[in-house]
Tab-separated table of C-alpha atoms and ligand atoms in Angstrom:
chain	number	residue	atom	x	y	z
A	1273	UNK	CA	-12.325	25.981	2.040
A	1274	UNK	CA	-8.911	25.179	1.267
A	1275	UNK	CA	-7.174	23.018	-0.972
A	1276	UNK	CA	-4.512	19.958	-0.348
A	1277	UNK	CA	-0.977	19.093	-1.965
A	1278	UNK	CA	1.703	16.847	-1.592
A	1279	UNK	CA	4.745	18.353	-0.146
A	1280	UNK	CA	7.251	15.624	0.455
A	1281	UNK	CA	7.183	11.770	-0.248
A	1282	UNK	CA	9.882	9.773	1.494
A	1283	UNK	CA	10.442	5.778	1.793
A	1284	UNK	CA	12.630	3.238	3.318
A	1285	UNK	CA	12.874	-0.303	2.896
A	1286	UNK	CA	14.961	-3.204	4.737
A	1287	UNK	CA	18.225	-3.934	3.468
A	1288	UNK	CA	17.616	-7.420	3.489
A	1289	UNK	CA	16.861	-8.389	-0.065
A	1290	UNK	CA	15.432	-12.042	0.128
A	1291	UNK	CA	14.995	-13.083	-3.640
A	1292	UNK	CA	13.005	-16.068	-5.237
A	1293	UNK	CA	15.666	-18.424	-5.421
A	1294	UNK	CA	15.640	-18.037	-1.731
A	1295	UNK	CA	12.128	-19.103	-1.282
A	1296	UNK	CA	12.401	-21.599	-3.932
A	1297	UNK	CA	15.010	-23.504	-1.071
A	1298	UNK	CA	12.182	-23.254	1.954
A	1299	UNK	CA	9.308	-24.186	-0.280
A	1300	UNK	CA	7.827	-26.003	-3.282
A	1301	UNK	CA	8.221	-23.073	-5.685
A	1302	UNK	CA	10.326	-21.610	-8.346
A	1303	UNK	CA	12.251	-18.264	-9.912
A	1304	UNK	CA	9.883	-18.746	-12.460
A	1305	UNK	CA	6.579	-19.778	-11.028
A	1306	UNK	CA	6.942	-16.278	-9.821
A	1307	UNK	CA	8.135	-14.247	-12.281
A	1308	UNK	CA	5.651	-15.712	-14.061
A	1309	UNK	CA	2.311	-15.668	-12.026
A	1310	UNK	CA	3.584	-11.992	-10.326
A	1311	UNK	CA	5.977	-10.225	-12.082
A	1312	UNK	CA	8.323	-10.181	-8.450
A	1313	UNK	CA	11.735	-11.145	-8.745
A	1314	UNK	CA	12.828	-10.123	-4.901
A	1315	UNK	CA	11.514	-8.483	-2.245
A	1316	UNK	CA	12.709	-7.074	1.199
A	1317	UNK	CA	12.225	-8.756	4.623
A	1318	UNK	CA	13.263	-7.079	8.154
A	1319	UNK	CA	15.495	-8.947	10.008
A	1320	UNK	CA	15.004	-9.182	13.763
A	1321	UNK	CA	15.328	-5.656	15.404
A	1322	UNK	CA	13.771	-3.543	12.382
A	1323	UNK	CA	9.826	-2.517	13.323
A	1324	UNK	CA	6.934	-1.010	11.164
A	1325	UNK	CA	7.433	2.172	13.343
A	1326	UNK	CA	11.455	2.451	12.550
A	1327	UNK	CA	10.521	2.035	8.777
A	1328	UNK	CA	8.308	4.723	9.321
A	1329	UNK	CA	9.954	7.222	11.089
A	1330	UNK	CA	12.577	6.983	8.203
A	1331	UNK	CA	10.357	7.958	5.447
A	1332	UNK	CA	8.689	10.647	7.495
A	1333	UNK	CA	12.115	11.916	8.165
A	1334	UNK	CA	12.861	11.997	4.530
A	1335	UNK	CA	8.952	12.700	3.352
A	1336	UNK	CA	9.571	16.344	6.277
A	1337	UNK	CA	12.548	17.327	4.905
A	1338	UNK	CA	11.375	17.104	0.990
A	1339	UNK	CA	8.620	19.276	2.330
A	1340	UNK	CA	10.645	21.537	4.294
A	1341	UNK	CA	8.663	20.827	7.461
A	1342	UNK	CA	9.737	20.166	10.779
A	1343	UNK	CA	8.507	18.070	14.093
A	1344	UNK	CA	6.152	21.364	15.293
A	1345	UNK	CA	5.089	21.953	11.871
A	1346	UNK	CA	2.722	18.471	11.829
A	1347	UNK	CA	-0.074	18.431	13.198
A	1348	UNK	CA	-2.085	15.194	12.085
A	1349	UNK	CA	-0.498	11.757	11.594
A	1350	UNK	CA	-2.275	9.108	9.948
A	1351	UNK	CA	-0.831	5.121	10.395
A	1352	UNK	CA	-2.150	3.140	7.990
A	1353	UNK	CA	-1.101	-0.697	8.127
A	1354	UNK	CA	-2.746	-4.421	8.519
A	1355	UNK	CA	0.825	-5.518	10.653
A	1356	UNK	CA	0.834	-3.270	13.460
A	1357	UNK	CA	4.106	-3.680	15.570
A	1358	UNK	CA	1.658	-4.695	18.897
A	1359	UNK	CA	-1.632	-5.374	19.495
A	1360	UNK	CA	-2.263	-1.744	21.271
A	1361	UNK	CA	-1.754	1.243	21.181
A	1362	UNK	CA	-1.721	2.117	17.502
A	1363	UNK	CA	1.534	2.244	15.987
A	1364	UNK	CA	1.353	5.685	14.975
A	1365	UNK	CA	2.316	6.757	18.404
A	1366	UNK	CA	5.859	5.137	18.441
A	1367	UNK	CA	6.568	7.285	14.753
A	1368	UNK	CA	5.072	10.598	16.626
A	1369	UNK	CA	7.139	9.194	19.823
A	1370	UNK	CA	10.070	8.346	17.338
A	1371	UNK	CA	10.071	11.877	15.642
A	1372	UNK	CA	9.057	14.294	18.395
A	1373	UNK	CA	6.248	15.241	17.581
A	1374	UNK	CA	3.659	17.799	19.247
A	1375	UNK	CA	0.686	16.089	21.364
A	1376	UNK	CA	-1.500	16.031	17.572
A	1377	UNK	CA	-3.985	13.689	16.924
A	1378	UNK	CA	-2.485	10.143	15.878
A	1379	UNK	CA	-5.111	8.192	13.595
A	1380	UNK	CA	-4.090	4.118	12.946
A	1381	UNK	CA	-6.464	3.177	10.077
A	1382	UNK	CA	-6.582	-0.595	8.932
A	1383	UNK	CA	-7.606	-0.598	4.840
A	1384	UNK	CA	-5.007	-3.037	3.592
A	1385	UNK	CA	-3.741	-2.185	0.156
A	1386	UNK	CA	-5.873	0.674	0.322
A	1387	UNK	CA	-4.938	2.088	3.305
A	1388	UNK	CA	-2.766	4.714	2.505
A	1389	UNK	CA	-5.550	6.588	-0.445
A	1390	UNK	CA	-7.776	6.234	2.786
A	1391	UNK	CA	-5.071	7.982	4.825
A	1392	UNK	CA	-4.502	10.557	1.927
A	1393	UNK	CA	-8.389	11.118	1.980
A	1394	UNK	CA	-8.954	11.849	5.326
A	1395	UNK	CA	-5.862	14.269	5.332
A	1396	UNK	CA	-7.230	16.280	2.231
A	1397	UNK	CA	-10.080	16.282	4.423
A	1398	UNK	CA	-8.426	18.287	7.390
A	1399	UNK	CA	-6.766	20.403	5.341
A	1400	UNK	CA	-9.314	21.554	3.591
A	1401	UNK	CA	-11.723	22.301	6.164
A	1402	UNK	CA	-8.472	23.951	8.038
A	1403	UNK	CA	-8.435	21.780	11.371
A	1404	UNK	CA	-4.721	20.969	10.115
A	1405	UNK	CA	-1.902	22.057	8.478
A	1406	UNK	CA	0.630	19.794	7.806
A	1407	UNK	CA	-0.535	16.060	7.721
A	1408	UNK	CA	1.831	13.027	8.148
A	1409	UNK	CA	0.160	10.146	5.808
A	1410	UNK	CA	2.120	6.941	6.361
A	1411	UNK	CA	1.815	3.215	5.156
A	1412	UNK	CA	4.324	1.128	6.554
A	1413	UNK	CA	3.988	-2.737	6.898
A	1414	UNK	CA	5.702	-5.687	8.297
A	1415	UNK	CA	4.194	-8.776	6.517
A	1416	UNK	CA	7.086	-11.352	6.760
A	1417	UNK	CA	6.921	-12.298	10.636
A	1418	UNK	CA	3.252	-13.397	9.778
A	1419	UNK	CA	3.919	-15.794	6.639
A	1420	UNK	CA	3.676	-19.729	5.944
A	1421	UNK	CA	6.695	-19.771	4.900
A	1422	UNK	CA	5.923	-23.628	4.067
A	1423	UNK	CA	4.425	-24.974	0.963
A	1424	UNK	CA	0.913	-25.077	2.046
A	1425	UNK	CA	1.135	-21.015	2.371
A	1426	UNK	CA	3.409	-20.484	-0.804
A	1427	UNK	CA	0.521	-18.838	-2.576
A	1428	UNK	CA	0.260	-15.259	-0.571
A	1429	UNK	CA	4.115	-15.873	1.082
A	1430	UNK	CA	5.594	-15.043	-2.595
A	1431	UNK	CA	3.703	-12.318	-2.711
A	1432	UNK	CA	4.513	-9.631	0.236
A	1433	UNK	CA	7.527	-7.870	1.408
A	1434	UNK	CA	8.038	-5.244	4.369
A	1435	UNK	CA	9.075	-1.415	3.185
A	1436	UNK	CA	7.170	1.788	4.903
A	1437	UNK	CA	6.240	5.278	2.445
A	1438	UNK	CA	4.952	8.188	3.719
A	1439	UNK	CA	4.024	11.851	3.013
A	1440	UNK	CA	3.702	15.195	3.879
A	1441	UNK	CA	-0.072	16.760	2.612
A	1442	UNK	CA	-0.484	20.473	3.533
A	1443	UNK	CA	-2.248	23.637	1.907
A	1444	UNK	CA	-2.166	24.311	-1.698
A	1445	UNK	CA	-1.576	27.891	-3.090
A	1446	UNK	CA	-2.075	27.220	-6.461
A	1447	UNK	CA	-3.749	24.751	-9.321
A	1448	UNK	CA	-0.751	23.122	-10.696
A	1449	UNK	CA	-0.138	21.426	-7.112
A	1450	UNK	CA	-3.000	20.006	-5.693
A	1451	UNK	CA	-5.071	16.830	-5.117
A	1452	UNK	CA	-7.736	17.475	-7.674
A	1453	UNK	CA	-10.162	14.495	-6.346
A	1454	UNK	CA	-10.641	11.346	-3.898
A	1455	UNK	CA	-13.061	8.458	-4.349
A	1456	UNK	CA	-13.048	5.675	-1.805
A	1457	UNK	CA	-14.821	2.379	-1.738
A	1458	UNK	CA	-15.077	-0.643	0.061
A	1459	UNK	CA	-17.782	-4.045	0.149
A	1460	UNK	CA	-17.369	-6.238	3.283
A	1461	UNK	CA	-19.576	-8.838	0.810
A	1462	UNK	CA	-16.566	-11.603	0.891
A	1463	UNK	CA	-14.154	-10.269	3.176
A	1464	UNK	CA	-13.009	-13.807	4.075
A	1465	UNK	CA	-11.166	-14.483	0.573
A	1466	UNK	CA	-8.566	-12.208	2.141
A	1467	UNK	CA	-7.923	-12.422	5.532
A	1468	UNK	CA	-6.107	-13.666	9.033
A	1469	UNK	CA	-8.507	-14.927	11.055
A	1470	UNK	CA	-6.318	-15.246	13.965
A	1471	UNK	CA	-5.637	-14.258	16.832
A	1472	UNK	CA	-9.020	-12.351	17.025
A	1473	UNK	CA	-11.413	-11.166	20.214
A	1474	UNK	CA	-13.838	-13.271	18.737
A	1475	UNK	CA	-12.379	-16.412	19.263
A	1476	UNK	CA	-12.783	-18.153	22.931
A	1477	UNK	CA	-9.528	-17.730	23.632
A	1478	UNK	CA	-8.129	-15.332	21.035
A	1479	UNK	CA	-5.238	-18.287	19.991
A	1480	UNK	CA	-5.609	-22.114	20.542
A	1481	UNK	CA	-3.212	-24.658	19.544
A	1482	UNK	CA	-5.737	-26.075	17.268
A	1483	UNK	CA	-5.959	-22.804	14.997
A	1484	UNK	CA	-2.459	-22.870	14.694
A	1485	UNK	CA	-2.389	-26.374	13.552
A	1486	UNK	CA	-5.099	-25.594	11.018
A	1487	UNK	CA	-2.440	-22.633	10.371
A	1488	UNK	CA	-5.258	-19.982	10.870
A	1489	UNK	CA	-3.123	-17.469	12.020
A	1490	UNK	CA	-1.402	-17.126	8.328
A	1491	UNK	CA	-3.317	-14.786	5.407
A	1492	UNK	CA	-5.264	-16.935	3.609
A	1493	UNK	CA	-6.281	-16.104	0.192
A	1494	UNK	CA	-8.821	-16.660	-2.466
A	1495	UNK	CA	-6.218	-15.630	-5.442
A	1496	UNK	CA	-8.498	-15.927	-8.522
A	1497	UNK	CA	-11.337	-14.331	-6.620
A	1498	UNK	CA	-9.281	-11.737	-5.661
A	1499	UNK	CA	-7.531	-11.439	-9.112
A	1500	UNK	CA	-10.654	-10.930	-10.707
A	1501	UNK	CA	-12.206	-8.165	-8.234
A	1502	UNK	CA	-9.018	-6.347	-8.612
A	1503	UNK	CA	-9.167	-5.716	-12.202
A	1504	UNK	CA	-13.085	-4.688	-12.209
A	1505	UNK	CA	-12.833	-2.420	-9.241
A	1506	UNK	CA	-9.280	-0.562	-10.317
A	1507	UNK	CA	-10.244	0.215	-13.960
A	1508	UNK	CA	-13.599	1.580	-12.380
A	1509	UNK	CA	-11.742	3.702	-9.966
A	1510	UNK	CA	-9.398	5.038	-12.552
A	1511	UNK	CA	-12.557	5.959	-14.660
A	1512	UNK	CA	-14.949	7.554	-11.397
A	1513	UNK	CA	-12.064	10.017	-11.016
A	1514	UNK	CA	-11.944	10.872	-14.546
A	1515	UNK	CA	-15.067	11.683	-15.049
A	1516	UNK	CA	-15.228	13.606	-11.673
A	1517	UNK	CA	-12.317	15.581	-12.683
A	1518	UNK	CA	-13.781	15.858	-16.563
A	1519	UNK	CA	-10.107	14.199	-17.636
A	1520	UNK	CA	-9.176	12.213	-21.108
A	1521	UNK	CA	-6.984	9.240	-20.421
A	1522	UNK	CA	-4.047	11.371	-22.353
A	1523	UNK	CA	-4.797	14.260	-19.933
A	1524	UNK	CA	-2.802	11.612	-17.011
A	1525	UNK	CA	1.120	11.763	-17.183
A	1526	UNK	CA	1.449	8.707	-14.506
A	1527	UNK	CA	-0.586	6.138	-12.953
A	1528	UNK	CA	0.869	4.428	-9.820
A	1529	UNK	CA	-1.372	1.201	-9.415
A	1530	UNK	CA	-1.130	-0.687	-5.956
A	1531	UNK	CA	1.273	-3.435	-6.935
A	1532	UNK	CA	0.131	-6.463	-5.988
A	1533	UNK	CA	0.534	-8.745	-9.009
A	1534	UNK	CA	2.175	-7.542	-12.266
A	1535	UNK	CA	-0.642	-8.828	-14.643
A	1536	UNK	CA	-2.951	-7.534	-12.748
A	1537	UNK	CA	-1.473	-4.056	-13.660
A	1538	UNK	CA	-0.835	-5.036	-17.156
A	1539	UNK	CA	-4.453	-6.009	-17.391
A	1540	UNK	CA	-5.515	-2.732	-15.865
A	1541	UNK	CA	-4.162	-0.538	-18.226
A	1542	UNK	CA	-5.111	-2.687	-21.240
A	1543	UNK	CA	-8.696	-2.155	-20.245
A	1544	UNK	CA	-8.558	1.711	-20.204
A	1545	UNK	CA	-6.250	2.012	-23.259
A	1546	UNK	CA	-3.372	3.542	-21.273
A	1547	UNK	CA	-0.036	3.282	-23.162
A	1548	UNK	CA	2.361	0.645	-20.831
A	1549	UNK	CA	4.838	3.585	-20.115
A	1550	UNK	CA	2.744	5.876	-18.238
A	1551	UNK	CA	2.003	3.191	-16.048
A	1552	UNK	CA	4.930	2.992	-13.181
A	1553	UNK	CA	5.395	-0.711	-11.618
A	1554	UNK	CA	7.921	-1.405	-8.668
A	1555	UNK	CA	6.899	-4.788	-7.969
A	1556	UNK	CA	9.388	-6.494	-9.096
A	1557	UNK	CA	11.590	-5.421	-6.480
A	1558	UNK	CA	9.273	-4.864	-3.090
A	1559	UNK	CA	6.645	-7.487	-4.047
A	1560	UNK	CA	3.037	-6.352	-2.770
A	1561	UNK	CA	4.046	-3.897	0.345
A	1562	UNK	CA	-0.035	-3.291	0.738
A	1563	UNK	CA	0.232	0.123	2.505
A	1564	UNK	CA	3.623	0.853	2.012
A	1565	UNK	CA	3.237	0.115	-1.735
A	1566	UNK	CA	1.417	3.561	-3.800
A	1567	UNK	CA	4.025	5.936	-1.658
A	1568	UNK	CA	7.465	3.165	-2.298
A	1569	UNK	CA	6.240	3.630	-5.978
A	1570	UNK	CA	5.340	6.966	-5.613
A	1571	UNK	CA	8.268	7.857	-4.684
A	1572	UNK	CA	10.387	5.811	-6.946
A	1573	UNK	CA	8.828	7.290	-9.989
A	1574	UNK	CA	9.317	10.827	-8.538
A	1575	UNK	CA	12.915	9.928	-8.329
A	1576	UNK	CA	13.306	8.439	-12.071
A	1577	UNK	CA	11.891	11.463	-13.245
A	1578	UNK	CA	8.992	10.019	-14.358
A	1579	UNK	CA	7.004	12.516	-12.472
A	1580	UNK	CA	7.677	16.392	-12.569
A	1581	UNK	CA	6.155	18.863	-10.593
A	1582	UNK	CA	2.865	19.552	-12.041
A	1583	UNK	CA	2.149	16.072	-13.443
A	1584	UNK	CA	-0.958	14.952	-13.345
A	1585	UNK	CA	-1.323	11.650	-11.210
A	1586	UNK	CA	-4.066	8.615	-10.356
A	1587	UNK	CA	-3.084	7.007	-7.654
A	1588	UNK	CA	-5.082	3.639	-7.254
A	1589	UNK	CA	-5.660	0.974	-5.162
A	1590	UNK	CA	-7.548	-2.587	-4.681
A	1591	UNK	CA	-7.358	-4.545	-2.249
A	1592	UNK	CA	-8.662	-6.952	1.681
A	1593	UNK	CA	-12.141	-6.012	2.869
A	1594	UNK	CA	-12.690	-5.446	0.141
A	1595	UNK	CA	-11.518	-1.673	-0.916
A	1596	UNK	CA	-10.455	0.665	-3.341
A	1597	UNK	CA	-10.083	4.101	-4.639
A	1598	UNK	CA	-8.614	6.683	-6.761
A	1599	UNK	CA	-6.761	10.213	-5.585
A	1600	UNK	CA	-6.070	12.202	-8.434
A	1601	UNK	CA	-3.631	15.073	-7.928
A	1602	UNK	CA	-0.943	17.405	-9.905
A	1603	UNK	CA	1.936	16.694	-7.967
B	1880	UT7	O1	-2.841	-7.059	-2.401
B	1880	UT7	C1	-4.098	-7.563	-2.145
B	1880	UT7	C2	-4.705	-8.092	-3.322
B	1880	UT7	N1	-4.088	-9.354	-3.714
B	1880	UT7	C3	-4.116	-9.689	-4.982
B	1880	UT7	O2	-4.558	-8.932	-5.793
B	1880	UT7	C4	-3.622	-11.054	-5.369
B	1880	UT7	C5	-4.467	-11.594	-6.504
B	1880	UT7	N2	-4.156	-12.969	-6.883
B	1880	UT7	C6	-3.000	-13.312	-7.499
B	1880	UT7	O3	-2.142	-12.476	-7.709
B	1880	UT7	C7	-2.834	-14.727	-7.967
B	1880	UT7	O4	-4.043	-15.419	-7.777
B	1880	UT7	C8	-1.679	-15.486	-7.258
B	1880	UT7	C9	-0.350	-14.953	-7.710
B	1880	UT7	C10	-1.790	-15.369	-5.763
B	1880	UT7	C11	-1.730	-16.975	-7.638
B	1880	UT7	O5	-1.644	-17.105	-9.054
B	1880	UT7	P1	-2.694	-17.969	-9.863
B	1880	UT7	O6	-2.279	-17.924	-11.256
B	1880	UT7	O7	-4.081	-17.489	-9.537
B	1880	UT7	O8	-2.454	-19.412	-9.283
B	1880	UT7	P2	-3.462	-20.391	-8.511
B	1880	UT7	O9	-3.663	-19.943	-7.113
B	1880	UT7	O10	-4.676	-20.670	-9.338
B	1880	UT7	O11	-2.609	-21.691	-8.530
B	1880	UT7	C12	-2.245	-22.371	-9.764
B	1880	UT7	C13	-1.297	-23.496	-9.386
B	1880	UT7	C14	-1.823	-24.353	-8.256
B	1880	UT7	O12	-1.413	-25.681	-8.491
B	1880	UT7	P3	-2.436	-26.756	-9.127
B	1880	UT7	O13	-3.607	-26.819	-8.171
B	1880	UT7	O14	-2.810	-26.209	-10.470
B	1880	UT7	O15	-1.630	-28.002	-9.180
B	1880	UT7	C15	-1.119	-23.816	-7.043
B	1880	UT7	O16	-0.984	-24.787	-6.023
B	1880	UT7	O17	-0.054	-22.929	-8.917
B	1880	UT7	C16	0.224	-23.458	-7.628
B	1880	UT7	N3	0.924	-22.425	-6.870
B	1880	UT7	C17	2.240	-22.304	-6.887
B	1880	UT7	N4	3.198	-22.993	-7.531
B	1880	UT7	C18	4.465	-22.601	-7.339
B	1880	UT7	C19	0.395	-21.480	-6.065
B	1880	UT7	N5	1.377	-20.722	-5.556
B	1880	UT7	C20	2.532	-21.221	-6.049
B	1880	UT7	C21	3.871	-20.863	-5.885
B	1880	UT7	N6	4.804	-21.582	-6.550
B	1880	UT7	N7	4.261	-19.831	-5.096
């Protein structure tokens, strides 16, 4: 049995910064509603021409070369997303198309905010058993072509912006760089207080006029409901991997939480006593990326020097379905 490791995290986001003050002029809110209420200041939208795939194959590009892989080194890609670019195929085959990649196996998985621990799991998986070598784990997401960007969908629209993260996993050869542990959960108990109903196959047809006036084909969200699961089930995550890896809260150098509203973070780490500063938010400037969001931050606090090679990091996640997890890893 072998053991996994990060190799390379790369990222890309749209250049198109759209800030609060802009949404405050398309819809009943304010600058400081969400600062407030979120913690986001600005986000980034694509403008017409970017796709999920393009923001992908830019942080695999810079994910391969931080690893010191090339194309015919991969040889598993995992898509994670809830915005594919079509309907079908997957869009993982436009980033394998995109970077010339071998004939692997291309995996789209759909786990929202926790897609890309899911993607990281099921890599550690293949490496470890040895069916592959070099894994491409990507989250990339497109969320601004699907929002109400009136006042009646102000509530999630504030919240999401488009960026794409991905990473290289392959073999370990020693302790100090390795994922140490993976816990993944998920309870389809209230999966409607997150969700886009439409268009779906099991609607006669799959769109209607009349679901669009009732604006079904927009995220619709339960906030407080989904507010409160998220700080039970992330705290609980955080500990699960703790104990699994027999850890003391001052034995973890960084946790990057899923960043979906700032308080919610805040009110993570007050829970489990972890000191504000070794707690990395990005949210402020990407909003809630859902996929795209652990490697963006990831990758930004590898870059600040917040994490050093060898660091020990909880990755963690909450979020539609509902699911969440921890990975735990020296990095
Ligand atoms: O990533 C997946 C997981 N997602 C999450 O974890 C999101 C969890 N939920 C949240 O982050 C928060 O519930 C929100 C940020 C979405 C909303 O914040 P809230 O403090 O729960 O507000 P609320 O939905 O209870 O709304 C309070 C008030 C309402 O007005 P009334 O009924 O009190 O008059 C809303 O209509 O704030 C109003 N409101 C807004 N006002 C200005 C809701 N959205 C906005 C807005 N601007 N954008």
């Amino acid at each position: 049995m072998y053991k996994s490791r990060l190799l390379g995290i790369g990222m890309h986001v749209p250049s198109n910064v759209v800030t609060n003050h802009d949404l405050a002029a398309r819809m009943d809110t304010t600058h400081e509603w969400i600062v407030e209420r979120t913690g986001i200041e600005e986000r980034r939208w694509v403008l017409p021409g970017e796709t999920g795939a393009d923001m992908a194959t830019a942080a695999c590009k810079e994910a391969m070369e931080k690893a010191g892989v090339g194309p015919k080194d991969i040889d598993l890609l995992i898509y994670a997303t809830l915005s594919p670019d079509v309907n079908f195929p997957g869009t993982g085959v436009f980033v394998q198309r995109n970077l010339g990649l071998r004939d692997i196996p291309c995996i789209d998985i759909r786990q929202q905010c926790t897609g890309f621990l899911y993607g990281l799991t099921i890599a550690d998986q293949f490496i470890k058993t040895g069916a592959a070598k070099h894994a491409l784990v990507i989250g990339s997401e497109i969320h601004s072509t699907g929002l109400d960007q009136t006042t009646a969908g102000r509530d999630v629209t504030v919240i999401f912006g488009d960026g794409a993260g991905a990473a290289v996993v392959g073999r370990a050869t020693d302790d100090e760089h390795v994922i140490l542990s993976t816990h993944l959960h998920a309870d389809g108990t209230e999966a409607e207080i997150l969700w886009t109903e439409y268009p779906a196959s099991k609607h006669h047809p799959r769109m209607s006029i009349e679901a669009m006036e009732q604006r079904l084909h927009y995220p619709q969200m339960q906030g407080k409901k989904v507010f409160k699961h998220a700080v039970t089930r992330m705290p609980s995550a955080i500990m699960e991997g703790m104990v699994a890896n027999n850890l003391k809260l001052t034995d973890i150098d960084m946790v990057i939480p899923h960043q979906a509203n700032l308080r919610i973070n805040q009110m993570v780490a007050q829970m489990i006593g972890l000191p504000p500063e070794r707690m990395h938010n990005n949210i402020q400037k990407y909003g809630n990326t859902t996929a795209a969001t652990i490697p963006i931050c990831l990758h930004e606090a590898i870059e600040l020097g917040k994490v050093k090679p060898g660091d020990l990091v909880c990755l963690v996640a909450f979020g539609a379905g509902l699911t969440w997890g921890s990975v735990f890893l020296r990095y």
